[in-house]
Short mmCIF file of C-alpha atoms in Angstrom, two decimals:
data_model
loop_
_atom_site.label_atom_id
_atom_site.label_comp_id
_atom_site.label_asym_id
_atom_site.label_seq_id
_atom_site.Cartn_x
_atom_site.Cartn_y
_atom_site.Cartn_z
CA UNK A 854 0.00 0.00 0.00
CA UNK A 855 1.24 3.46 -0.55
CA UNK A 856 1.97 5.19 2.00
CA UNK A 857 0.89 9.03 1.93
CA UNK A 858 1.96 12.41 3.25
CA UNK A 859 -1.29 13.00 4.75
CA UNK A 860 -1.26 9.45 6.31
CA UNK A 861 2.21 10.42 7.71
CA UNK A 862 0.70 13.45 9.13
CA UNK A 863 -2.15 11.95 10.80
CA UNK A 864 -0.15 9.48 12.34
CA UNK A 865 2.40 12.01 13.69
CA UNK A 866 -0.55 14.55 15.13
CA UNK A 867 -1.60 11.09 16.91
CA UNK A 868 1.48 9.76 18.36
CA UNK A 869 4.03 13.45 18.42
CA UNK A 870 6.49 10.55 17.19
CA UNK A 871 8.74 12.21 14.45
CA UNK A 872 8.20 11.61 9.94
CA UNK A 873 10.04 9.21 9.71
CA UNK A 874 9.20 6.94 12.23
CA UNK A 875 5.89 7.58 11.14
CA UNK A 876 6.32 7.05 8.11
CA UNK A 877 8.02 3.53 8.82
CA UNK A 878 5.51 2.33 11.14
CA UNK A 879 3.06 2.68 8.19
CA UNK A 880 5.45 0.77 6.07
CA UNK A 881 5.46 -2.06 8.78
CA UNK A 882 2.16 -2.10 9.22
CA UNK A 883 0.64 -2.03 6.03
CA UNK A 884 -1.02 1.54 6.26
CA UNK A 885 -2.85 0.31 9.03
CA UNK A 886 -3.09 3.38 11.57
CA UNK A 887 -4.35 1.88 14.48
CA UNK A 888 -1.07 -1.26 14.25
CA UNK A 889 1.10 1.91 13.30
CA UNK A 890 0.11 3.69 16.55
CA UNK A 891 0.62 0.69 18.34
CA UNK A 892 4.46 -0.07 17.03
CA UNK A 893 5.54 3.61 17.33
CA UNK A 894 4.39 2.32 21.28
CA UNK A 895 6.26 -0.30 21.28
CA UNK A 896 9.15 1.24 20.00
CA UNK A 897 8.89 4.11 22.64
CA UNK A 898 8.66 1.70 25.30
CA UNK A 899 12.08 0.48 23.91
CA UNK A 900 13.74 3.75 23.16
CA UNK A 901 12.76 4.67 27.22
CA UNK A 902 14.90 1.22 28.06
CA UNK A 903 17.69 2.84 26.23
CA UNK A 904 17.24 5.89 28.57
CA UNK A 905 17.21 3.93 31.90
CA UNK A 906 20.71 4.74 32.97
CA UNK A 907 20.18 8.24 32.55
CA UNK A 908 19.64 10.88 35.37
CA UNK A 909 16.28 12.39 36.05
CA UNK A 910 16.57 14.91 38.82
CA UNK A 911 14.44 18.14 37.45
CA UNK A 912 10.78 17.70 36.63
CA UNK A 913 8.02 19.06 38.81
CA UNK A 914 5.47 18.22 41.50
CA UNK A 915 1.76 18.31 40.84
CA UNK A 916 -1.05 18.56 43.19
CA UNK A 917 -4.89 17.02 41.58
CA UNK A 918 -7.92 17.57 43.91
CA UNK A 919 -11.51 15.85 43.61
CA UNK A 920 -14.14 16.41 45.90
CA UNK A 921 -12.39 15.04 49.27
CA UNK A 922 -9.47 12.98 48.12
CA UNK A 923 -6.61 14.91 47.23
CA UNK A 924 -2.44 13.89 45.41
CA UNK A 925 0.59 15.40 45.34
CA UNK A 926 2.90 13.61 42.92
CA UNK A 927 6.64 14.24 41.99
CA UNK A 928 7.28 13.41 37.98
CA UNK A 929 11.43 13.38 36.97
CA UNK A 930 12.81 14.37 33.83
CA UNK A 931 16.29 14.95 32.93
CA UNK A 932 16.24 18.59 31.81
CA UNK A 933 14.72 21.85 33.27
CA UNK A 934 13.76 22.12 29.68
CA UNK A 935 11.13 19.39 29.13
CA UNK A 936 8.94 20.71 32.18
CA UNK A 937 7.67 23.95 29.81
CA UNK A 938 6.66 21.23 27.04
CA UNK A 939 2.39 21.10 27.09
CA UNK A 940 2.98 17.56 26.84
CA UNK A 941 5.05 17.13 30.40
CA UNK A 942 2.33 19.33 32.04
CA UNK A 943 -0.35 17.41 30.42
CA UNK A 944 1.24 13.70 31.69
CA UNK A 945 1.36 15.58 35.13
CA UNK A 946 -2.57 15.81 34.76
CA UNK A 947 -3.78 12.45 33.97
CA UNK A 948 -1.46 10.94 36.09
CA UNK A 949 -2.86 13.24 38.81
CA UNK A 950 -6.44 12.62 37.61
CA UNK A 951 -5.39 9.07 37.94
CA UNK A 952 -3.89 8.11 41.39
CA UNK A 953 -6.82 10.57 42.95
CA UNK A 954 -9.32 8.40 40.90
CA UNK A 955 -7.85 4.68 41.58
CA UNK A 956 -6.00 5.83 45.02
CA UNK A 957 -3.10 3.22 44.42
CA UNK A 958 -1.21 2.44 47.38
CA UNK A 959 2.51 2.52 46.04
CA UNK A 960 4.39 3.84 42.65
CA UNK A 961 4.73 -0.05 41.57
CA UNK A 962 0.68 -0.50 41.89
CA UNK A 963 0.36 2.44 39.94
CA UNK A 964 2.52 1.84 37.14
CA UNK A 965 0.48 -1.66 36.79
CA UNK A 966 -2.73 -0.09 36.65
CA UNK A 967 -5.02 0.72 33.46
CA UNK A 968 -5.09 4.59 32.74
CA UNK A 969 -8.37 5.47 34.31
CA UNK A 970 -9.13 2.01 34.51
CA UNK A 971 -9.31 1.56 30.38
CA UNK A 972 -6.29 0.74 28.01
CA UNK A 973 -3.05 1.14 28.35
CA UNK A 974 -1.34 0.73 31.76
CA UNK A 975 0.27 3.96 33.43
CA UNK A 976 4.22 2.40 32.64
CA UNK A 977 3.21 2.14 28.76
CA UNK A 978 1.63 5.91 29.05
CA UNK A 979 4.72 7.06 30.46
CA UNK A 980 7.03 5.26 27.78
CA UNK A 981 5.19 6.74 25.31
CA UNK A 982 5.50 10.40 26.36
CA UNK A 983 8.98 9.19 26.62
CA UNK A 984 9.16 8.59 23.48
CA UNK A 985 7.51 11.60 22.22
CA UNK A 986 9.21 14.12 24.79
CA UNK A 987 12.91 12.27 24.05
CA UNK A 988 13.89 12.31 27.89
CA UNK A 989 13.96 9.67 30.17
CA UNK A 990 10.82 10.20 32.72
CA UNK A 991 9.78 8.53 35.83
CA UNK A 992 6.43 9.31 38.37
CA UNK A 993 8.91 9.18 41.64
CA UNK A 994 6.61 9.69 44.36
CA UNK A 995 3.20 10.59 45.68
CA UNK A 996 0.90 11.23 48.49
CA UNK A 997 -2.51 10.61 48.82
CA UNK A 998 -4.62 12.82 51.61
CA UNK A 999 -8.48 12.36 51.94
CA UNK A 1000 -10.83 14.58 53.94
CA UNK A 1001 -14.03 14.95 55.81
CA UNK A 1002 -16.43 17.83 54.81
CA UNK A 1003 -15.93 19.90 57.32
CA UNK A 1004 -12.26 20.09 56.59
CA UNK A 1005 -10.01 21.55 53.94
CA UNK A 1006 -6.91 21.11 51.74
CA UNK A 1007 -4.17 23.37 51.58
CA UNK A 1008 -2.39 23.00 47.88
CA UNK A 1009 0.68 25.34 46.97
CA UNK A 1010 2.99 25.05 44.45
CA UNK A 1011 6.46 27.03 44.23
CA UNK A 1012 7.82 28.09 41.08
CA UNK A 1013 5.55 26.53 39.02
CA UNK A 1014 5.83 23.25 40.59
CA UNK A 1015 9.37 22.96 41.93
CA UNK A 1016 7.91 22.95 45.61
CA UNK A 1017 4.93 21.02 46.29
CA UNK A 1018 3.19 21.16 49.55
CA UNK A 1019 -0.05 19.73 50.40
CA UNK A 1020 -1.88 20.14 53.94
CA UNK A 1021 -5.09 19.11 55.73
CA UNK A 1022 -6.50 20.96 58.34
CA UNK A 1023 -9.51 20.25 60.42
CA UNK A 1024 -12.19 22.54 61.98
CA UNK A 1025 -12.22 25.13 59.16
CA UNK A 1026 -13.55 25.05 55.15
CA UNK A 1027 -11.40 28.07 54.77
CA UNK A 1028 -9.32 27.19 51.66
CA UNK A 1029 -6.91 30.43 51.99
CA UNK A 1030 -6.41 29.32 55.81
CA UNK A 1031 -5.03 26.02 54.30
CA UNK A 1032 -2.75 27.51 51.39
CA UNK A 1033 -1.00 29.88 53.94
CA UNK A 1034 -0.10 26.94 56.52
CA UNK A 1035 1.10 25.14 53.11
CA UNK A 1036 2.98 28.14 51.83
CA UNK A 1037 4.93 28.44 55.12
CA UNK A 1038 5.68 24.49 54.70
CA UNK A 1039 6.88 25.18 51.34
CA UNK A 1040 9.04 28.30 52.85
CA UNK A 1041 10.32 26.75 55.86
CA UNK A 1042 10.70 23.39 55.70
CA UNK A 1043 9.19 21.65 58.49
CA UNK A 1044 10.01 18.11 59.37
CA UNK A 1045 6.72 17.43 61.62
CA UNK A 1046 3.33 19.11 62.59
CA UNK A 1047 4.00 19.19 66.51
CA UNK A 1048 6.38 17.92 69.06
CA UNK A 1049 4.45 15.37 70.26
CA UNK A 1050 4.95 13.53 66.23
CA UNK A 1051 8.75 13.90 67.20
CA UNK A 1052 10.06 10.15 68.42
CA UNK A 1053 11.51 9.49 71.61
CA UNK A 1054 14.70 8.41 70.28
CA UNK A 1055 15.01 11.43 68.23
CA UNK A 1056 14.38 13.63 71.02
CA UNK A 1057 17.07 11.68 73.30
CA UNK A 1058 19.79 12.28 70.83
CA UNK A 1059 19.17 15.76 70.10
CA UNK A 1060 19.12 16.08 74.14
CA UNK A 1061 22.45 14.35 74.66
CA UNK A 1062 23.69 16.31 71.93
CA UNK A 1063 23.36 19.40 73.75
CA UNK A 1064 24.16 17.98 77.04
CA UNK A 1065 27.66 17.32 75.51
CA UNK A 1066 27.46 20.78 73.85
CA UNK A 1067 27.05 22.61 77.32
CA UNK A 1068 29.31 20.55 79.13
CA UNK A 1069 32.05 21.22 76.48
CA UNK A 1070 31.55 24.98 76.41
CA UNK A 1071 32.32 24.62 80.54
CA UNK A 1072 28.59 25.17 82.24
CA UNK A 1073 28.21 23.40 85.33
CA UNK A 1074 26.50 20.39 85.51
CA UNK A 1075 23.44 22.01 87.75
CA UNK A 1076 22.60 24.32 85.41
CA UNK A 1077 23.27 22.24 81.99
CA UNK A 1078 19.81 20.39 82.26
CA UNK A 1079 17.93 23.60 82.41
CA UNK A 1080 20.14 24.83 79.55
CA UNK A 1081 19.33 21.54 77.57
CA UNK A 1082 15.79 22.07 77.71
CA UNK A 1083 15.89 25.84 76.45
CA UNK A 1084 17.78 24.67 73.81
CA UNK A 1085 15.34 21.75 72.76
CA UNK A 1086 12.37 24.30 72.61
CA UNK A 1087 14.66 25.99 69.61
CA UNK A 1088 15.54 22.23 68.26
CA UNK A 1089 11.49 21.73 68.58
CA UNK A 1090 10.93 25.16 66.84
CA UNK A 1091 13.02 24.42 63.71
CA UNK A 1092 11.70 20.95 62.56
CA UNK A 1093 7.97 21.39 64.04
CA UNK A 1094 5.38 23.14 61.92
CA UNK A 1095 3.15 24.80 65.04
CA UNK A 1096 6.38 25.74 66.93
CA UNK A 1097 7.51 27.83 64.07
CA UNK A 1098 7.09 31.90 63.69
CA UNK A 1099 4.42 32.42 60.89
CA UNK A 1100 5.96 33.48 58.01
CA UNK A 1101 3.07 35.82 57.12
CA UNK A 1102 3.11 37.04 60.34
CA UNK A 1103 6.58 36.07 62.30
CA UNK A 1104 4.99 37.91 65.65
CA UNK A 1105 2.80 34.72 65.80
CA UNK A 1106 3.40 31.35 66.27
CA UNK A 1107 1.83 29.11 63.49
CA UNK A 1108 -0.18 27.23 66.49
CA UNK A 1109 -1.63 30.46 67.14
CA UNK A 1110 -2.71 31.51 63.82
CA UNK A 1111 -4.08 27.79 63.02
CA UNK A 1112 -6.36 27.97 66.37
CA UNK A 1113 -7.91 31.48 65.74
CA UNK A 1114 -9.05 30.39 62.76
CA UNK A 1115 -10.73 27.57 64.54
CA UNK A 1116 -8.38 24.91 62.95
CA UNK A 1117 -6.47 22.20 63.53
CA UNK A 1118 -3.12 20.59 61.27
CA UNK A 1119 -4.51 17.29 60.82
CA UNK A 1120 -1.07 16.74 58.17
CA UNK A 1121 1.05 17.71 55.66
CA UNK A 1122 3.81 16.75 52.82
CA UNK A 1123 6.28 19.06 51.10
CA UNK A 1124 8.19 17.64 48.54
CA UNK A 1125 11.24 19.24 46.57
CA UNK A 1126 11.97 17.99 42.97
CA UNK A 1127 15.18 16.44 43.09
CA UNK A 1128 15.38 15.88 46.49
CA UNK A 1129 17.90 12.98 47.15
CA UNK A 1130 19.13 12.49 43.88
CA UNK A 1131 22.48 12.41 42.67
CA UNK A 1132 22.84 14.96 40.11
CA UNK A 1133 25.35 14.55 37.11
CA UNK A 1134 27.57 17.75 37.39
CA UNK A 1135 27.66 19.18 33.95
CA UNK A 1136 27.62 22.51 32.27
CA UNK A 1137 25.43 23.46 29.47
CA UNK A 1138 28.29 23.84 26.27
CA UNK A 1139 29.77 19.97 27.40
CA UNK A 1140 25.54 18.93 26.84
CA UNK A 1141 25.56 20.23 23.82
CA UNK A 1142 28.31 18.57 22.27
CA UNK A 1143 27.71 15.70 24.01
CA UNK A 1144 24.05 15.40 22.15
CA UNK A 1145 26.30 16.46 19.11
CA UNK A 1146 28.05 13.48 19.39
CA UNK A 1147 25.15 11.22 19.44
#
C-alpha cells in the first residue's frame, strides 16, 4: 500500500512521534493506523529502556484535587527544559487525575494499573511520552490525603511546581487558611506538625547532643539540664510546623494563627523535585556537544 503524506501526518498529530518513524511504522504495518500507533508504542517503550541509565533529577510536582481525596505527585525528567513542554504538564494531569481516581497504594501499583481504569497501563503511558518528549521520565513519588467535609486542603505550588506542599486541616472550610499553613511548609521546611509527632529516640539524641554541647563549652552540671531544655524548645521550633514563627506574620506562632481560625493541622507533605538524587555535574556547552556526538 502506498503510504501518503497526509497518512504520515495523521499518524504524527496522533502519536508526536517524528516523519520518519511515522512514516516507517506505516510501512510495517501495512497503512494500518491503528497497528502503526501501536508499534511507534512499542518502539517508545524500547527507546525509554535505552534511557534507563540516565539521570532524572528536574521535573516538577503536581497537586490534583476531587471532591475530598486529594495527590501530590513528583514526575522526573532529565532537563529543566522538558517541564515547559504542554505535553510534560499534560502527563502531570492524567497521572494526577489518575492516582486521585484509583487511590493506588505505592508507585509499583500504579505503574500496573489501566489509565483510568481503560487501556493502556500507566508504565506504557509514560514510555510513550517518553518517546515523544525524548527524555527519560519517571512518576517518583506521591501522596494521597483524603478529607471529611468539614475540613479543607491546603495546595501550593512554588515556582511553578518545583515545591509542592499539600496540607489538611480540620475545623475550618477556609481554603486560603489552608494555602497559607502550606505556603509556610513550602518556605520553611518543616520536618513534623508538633512535638508530640517527634520520636523518643530522636528527642534523646538531640538532648544528649546538647548535654555534651554545654558541658564542652564549661557550664556546670546544675545548670546544663535547664540549659538543655531551652535549647530543645529551639531544636522543637526548627523541625515542628506549630512551633515555628508564621511566616506571614513572624509575631505569631503558626499554632496560634491555626487555632484562631478555629483549625487544627490534621497533616502535611512538602516535597522538593530532586530531592535525594544524585545529580550529574555538567555545564550546558559539554551537553551540547555531548548530544552532538550522538
Amino acid at each position: 500500500m502506498a503510504i501518503t503524506a497526509k497518512m504520515v501526518k495523521e499518524l504524527r498529530e496522533k502519536t508526536g512521534a517524528g516523519m520518519m518513524d511515522c512514516k516507517k511504522a506505516l510501512q510495517e504495518t501495512d497503512g494500518d493506523m491503528d497497528k502503526a500507533i501501536d508499534f511507534l508504542r512499542e518502539k517508545g517503550i524500547a527507546k525509554a529502556a535505552k534511557k534507563s541509565d540516565r539521570i532524572a533529577a528536574e521535573g516538577l510536582t503536581h497537586i490534583e484535587v476531587e471532591n475530598n481525596t486529594a495527590v501530590l505527585l513528583e514526575v522526573n525528567c532529565e532537563t529543566d527544559f522538558v517541564t515547559k513542554n504542554d505535553q510534560f504538564k499534560d502527563l502531570l494531569s492524567e497521572l494526577g487525575k489518575h492516582i486521585v481516581k484509583e487511590q493506588p497504594s505505592s508507585v509499583e501499583e500504579a505503574l500496573g494499573q489501566k489509565l483510568h481504569g481503560e487501556g493502556e497501563t500507566l508504565e506504557t503511558f509514560i514510555n510513550t511520552a517518553v518517546s515523544k518528549i525524548g527524555e527519560k521520565i519517571t512518576l517518583r513519588r506521591f501522596t494521597i490525603f483524603t478529607k471529611s467535609d468539614d475540613d479543607v486542603f491546603g495546595a501550593y505550588l512554588h515556582m511553578g511546581g518545583r515545591i509542592g506542599v499539600l496540607t489538611v486541616l480540620e475545623g475550618t472550610n477556609d481554603e486560603q487558611v489552608g494555602k497559607d499553613i502550606a505556603m509556610h511548609v513550602a518556605a520553611v521546611s518543616p520536618r513534623y506538625v508538633s512535638r508530640d509527632d517527634v520520636n523518643e529516640e530522636e528527642v534523646n539524641h538531640e538532648r544528649e547532643v546538647l548535654k555534651q554541647q554545654a558541658l564542652n563549652e564549661g557550664k556546670p552540671e546544675n545548670i546544663v539540664e535547664k540549659m538543655v531544655e531551652g535549647r530543645l524548645g529551639k531544636f522543637f521550633q526548627e523541625i515542628c510546623l506549630l512551633e515555628q514563627d508564621f511566616v506571614k506574620d513572624p509575631d505569631q506562632k503558626v499554632k496560634k494563627y491555626v487555632a484562631d481560625k478555629g483549625a487544627t493541622v490534621k497533616e502535611f507533605v512538602r516535597y522538593e523535585v530532586g530531592e535525594g538524587i544524585e545529580k550529574r555535574e555538567e555545564n550546558f556547552a559539554e551537553e551540547v556537544m555531548n548530544q552532538m556526538k550522538k
